[in-house]
């Protein structure tokens, strides 16, 4: 019996070592930018290391704002969602909400709050969100799970109404947004994530058109990120295993 337990323990240890992604802790000196004396405070921080041997775009594992080597949420987003084509209207609206909420914030912050947004805004269904009234807005303003910025909350509702108007005009929002590239994916085939632009002529064009249609928080930089998020633009680097 003692021997069997020993073998079982060994197998469990081997399974643990075989996991694709493992978490390790180390002490690191993190400069506290809020310290008036610019002192360096030693803190214990979590660092995560990728051990599955896959090549990934650099941004997905170098999030210094989170004080981690990479975020598991960001890795999952990069591997399964980023630059993957979306054609379902409700999800196109949901991604527009998430991208416009990012203004002034890091993407990891939005990913961490994504499920709260989906729960709080009726699964980010534009038909339902468009009916939100002032009472609902006040309730959302007291919701700690989302970004409690009144202008941003109002823009989610406003953009739902504008979204429905586009649907009525074009049949689907999918037809509208993908018409700008004749339904083709723009693959930039980048060598490095440092080559990713903040905006492009395409995002400028779409931003301008969306603003004319009444959308808010849709500047060219936000729209460029949106086009990546819904797969119109593929900015995975050439050596990325998830392009």
XYZ file of C-alpha atoms in Angstrom:
243
model
C 0.000 0.000 0.000
C 2.818 2.390 0.861
C 4.443 1.676 -2.491
C 1.227 2.390 -4.417
C 0.816 5.721 -2.675
C 4.369 6.622 -3.616
C 3.707 5.809 -7.283
C 0.464 7.797 -7.217
C 2.246 10.790 -5.750
C 4.909 10.542 -8.452
C 2.257 10.427 -11.190
C 0.532 13.500 -9.743
C 3.830 15.373 -9.719
C 4.493 14.408 -13.350
C 1.017 15.577 -14.365
C 1.635 18.880 -12.673
C 4.913 19.321 -14.540
C 3.261 18.487 -17.864
C 0.774 21.364 -17.688
C 1.172 23.773 -20.572
C 1.135 26.847 -18.385
C 2.489 27.064 -14.890
C 2.543 29.801 -12.300
C 5.604 30.702 -10.308
C 6.310 33.370 -7.772
C 9.407 35.415 -7.378
C 10.459 38.549 -5.598
C 10.925 41.489 -7.881
C 11.613 45.137 -7.311
C 8.754 47.190 -8.621
C 9.119 50.929 -8.789
C 6.155 52.623 -7.178
C 5.354 55.547 -9.468
C 3.055 57.042 -6.824
C 5.874 57.348 -4.304
C 6.904 60.993 -4.072
C 10.427 60.015 -3.076
C 10.669 57.604 -6.041
C 11.704 54.810 -3.697
C 11.891 51.266 -4.999
C 9.720 49.018 -2.894
C 10.348 45.318 -2.936
C 7.120 43.434 -3.450
C 6.265 39.843 -4.083
C 4.500 39.632 -7.408
C 3.041 36.801 -9.449
C 4.774 36.010 -12.682
C 3.389 33.522 -15.124
C 5.521 31.707 -17.613
C 4.341 30.044 -20.804
C 5.745 26.554 -21.201
C 3.716 25.106 -24.068
C 6.322 25.947 -26.721
C 3.930 28.027 -28.837
C 4.934 31.263 -30.538
C 2.702 34.191 -29.603
C 2.464 37.879 -30.375
C 4.469 39.814 -27.813
C 1.643 41.945 -26.415
C -0.174 38.885 -25.078
C 2.441 38.078 -22.470
C 4.075 41.390 -21.634
C 1.506 43.333 -19.657
C 3.594 45.490 -17.376
C 0.546 47.363 -16.119
C -0.573 44.199 -14.334
C 2.885 43.570 -12.849
C 2.830 40.083 -14.342
C 4.781 38.395 -17.073
C 1.492 37.650 -18.734
C -2.177 37.422 -17.962
C -3.966 34.125 -18.406
C -7.012 36.050 -19.619
C -4.904 37.842 -22.208
C -3.353 34.601 -23.418
C -6.793 33.026 -23.864
C -8.047 36.117 -25.684
C -4.997 36.163 -27.966
C -5.150 32.444 -28.742
C -8.883 32.017 -29.286
C -10.455 35.382 -30.108
C -8.100 38.134 -31.268
C -8.233 38.717 -35.033
C -10.701 35.855 -35.483
C -13.555 36.837 -37.876
C -16.922 37.560 -36.255
C -20.112 37.772 -38.321
C -22.860 37.359 -35.720
C -24.504 40.729 -35.069
C -24.960 40.478 -31.301
C -21.297 39.622 -30.872
C -20.289 42.456 -33.199
C -22.192 44.798 -30.898
C -20.690 43.197 -27.787
C -17.165 43.700 -29.109
C -17.967 47.312 -29.982
C -19.048 47.872 -26.381
C -15.888 46.304 -24.976
C -13.583 48.217 -27.310
C -15.245 51.563 -26.636
C -15.086 50.916 -22.894
C -11.318 50.524 -23.176
C -10.762 54.232 -23.867
C -8.193 55.387 -21.313
C -7.807 51.901 -19.824
C -5.815 48.737 -20.464
C -7.383 45.860 -22.372
C -6.761 43.443 -19.516
C -8.997 45.628 -17.324
C -11.818 45.199 -19.846
C -11.298 41.446 -20.123
C -11.491 41.128 -16.352
C -14.835 42.950 -16.379
C -16.230 41.419 -19.577
C -18.516 38.874 -17.929
C -19.878 41.563 -15.617
C -20.752 43.663 -18.664
C -22.494 40.743 -20.347
C -24.469 40.001 -17.178
C -25.340 43.635 -16.444
C -26.361 44.583 -19.988
C -28.671 41.666 -20.861
C -25.916 39.627 -22.512
C -25.026 42.762 -24.513
C -28.048 42.282 -26.717
C -28.507 45.613 -28.579
C -32.284 45.188 -28.837
C -32.592 44.989 -25.048
C -29.888 47.542 -24.236
C -31.584 50.119 -26.474
C -34.573 50.087 -24.085
C -32.586 50.962 -20.939
C -34.035 53.956 -19.088
C -32.739 56.396 -16.471
C -33.683 54.042 -13.629
C -31.593 51.296 -15.201
C -28.686 53.711 -15.699
C -28.704 54.643 -12.001
C -28.648 50.965 -11.104
C -25.641 50.461 -13.393
C -23.882 53.426 -11.799
C -23.958 51.494 -8.518
C -22.597 48.303 -10.068
C -18.977 47.760 -8.914
C -18.425 45.101 -11.571
C -18.342 47.582 -14.453
C -16.671 50.914 -15.166
C -18.997 53.388 -13.477
C -18.563 56.224 -15.909
C -21.899 57.813 -16.793
C -20.795 58.953 -20.244
C -19.575 55.477 -21.118
C -22.726 53.814 -19.800
C -24.873 56.239 -21.790
C -22.769 55.532 -24.888
C -23.508 51.800 -24.619
C -27.232 52.562 -24.791
C -26.819 55.223 -27.466
C -24.698 52.907 -29.603
C -27.267 50.122 -29.265
C -29.863 52.430 -30.819
C -27.455 53.482 -33.582
C -26.563 49.822 -34.133
C -30.222 48.910 -34.683
C -30.562 51.704 -37.250
C -27.609 50.285 -39.184
C -29.217 46.848 -39.046
C -32.428 48.277 -40.454
C -30.576 50.005 -43.300
C -28.234 47.172 -44.297
C -30.100 44.104 -43.097
C -27.317 43.217 -40.649
C -24.478 45.103 -39.000
C -22.217 42.377 -40.376
C -23.000 43.475 -43.934
C -22.268 47.076 -43.003
C -18.937 46.645 -41.215
C -17.466 44.068 -43.592
C -18.417 46.024 -46.711
C -15.502 48.391 -46.066
C -13.091 45.609 -47.098
C -15.399 43.803 -49.542
C -15.720 41.116 -46.842
C -11.986 40.389 -47.057
C -9.579 40.075 -44.134
C -6.736 42.592 -44.116
C -3.675 40.539 -43.165
C -0.728 42.804 -42.421
C 1.702 39.866 -41.990
C 3.747 41.711 -39.409
C 7.224 40.718 -38.307
C 6.798 42.263 -34.868
C 3.983 43.646 -32.747
C 5.937 46.903 -32.666
C 4.758 47.356 -36.263
C 1.080 47.444 -35.267
C -0.238 50.951 -35.955
C -2.506 52.823 -33.565
C -4.883 53.573 -36.437
C -5.118 53.324 -40.215
C -6.879 54.893 -43.187
C -9.502 52.167 -42.864
C -10.181 52.872 -39.188
C -10.286 56.602 -39.949
C -12.893 55.995 -42.660
C -15.070 53.746 -40.513
C -14.740 56.021 -37.480
C -15.923 58.981 -39.527
C -18.898 57.045 -40.877
C -19.903 55.691 -37.471
C -19.820 59.180 -35.963
C -22.100 60.412 -38.742
C -24.497 57.642 -37.770
C -24.561 58.791 -34.151
C -22.127 56.361 -32.533
C -20.041 57.580 -29.589
C -16.523 56.734 -28.356
C -15.641 55.489 -31.834
C -12.413 57.343 -32.591
C -10.022 55.852 -35.190
C -7.799 54.279 -32.522
C -10.709 52.500 -30.821
C -12.050 51.399 -34.187
C -8.679 49.996 -35.245
C -8.707 47.824 -32.117
C -12.317 46.900 -32.876
C -11.396 45.772 -36.392
C -8.704 43.557 -34.893
C -11.166 42.231 -32.333
C -13.722 41.185 -34.943
C -11.164 39.808 -37.393
C -11.450 42.379 -40.178
C -7.764 43.057 -39.540
C -5.301 40.257 -38.783
C -2.308 41.626 -36.909
C -0.895 38.359 -35.627
C 2.824 38.308 -36.406
C 4.052 35.994 -39.146
C 5.639 33.598 -36.661
C 2.613 33.457 -34.351
C 1.110 29.974 -34.078
C -2.375 31.445 -33.661
C -2.620 33.648 -36.766
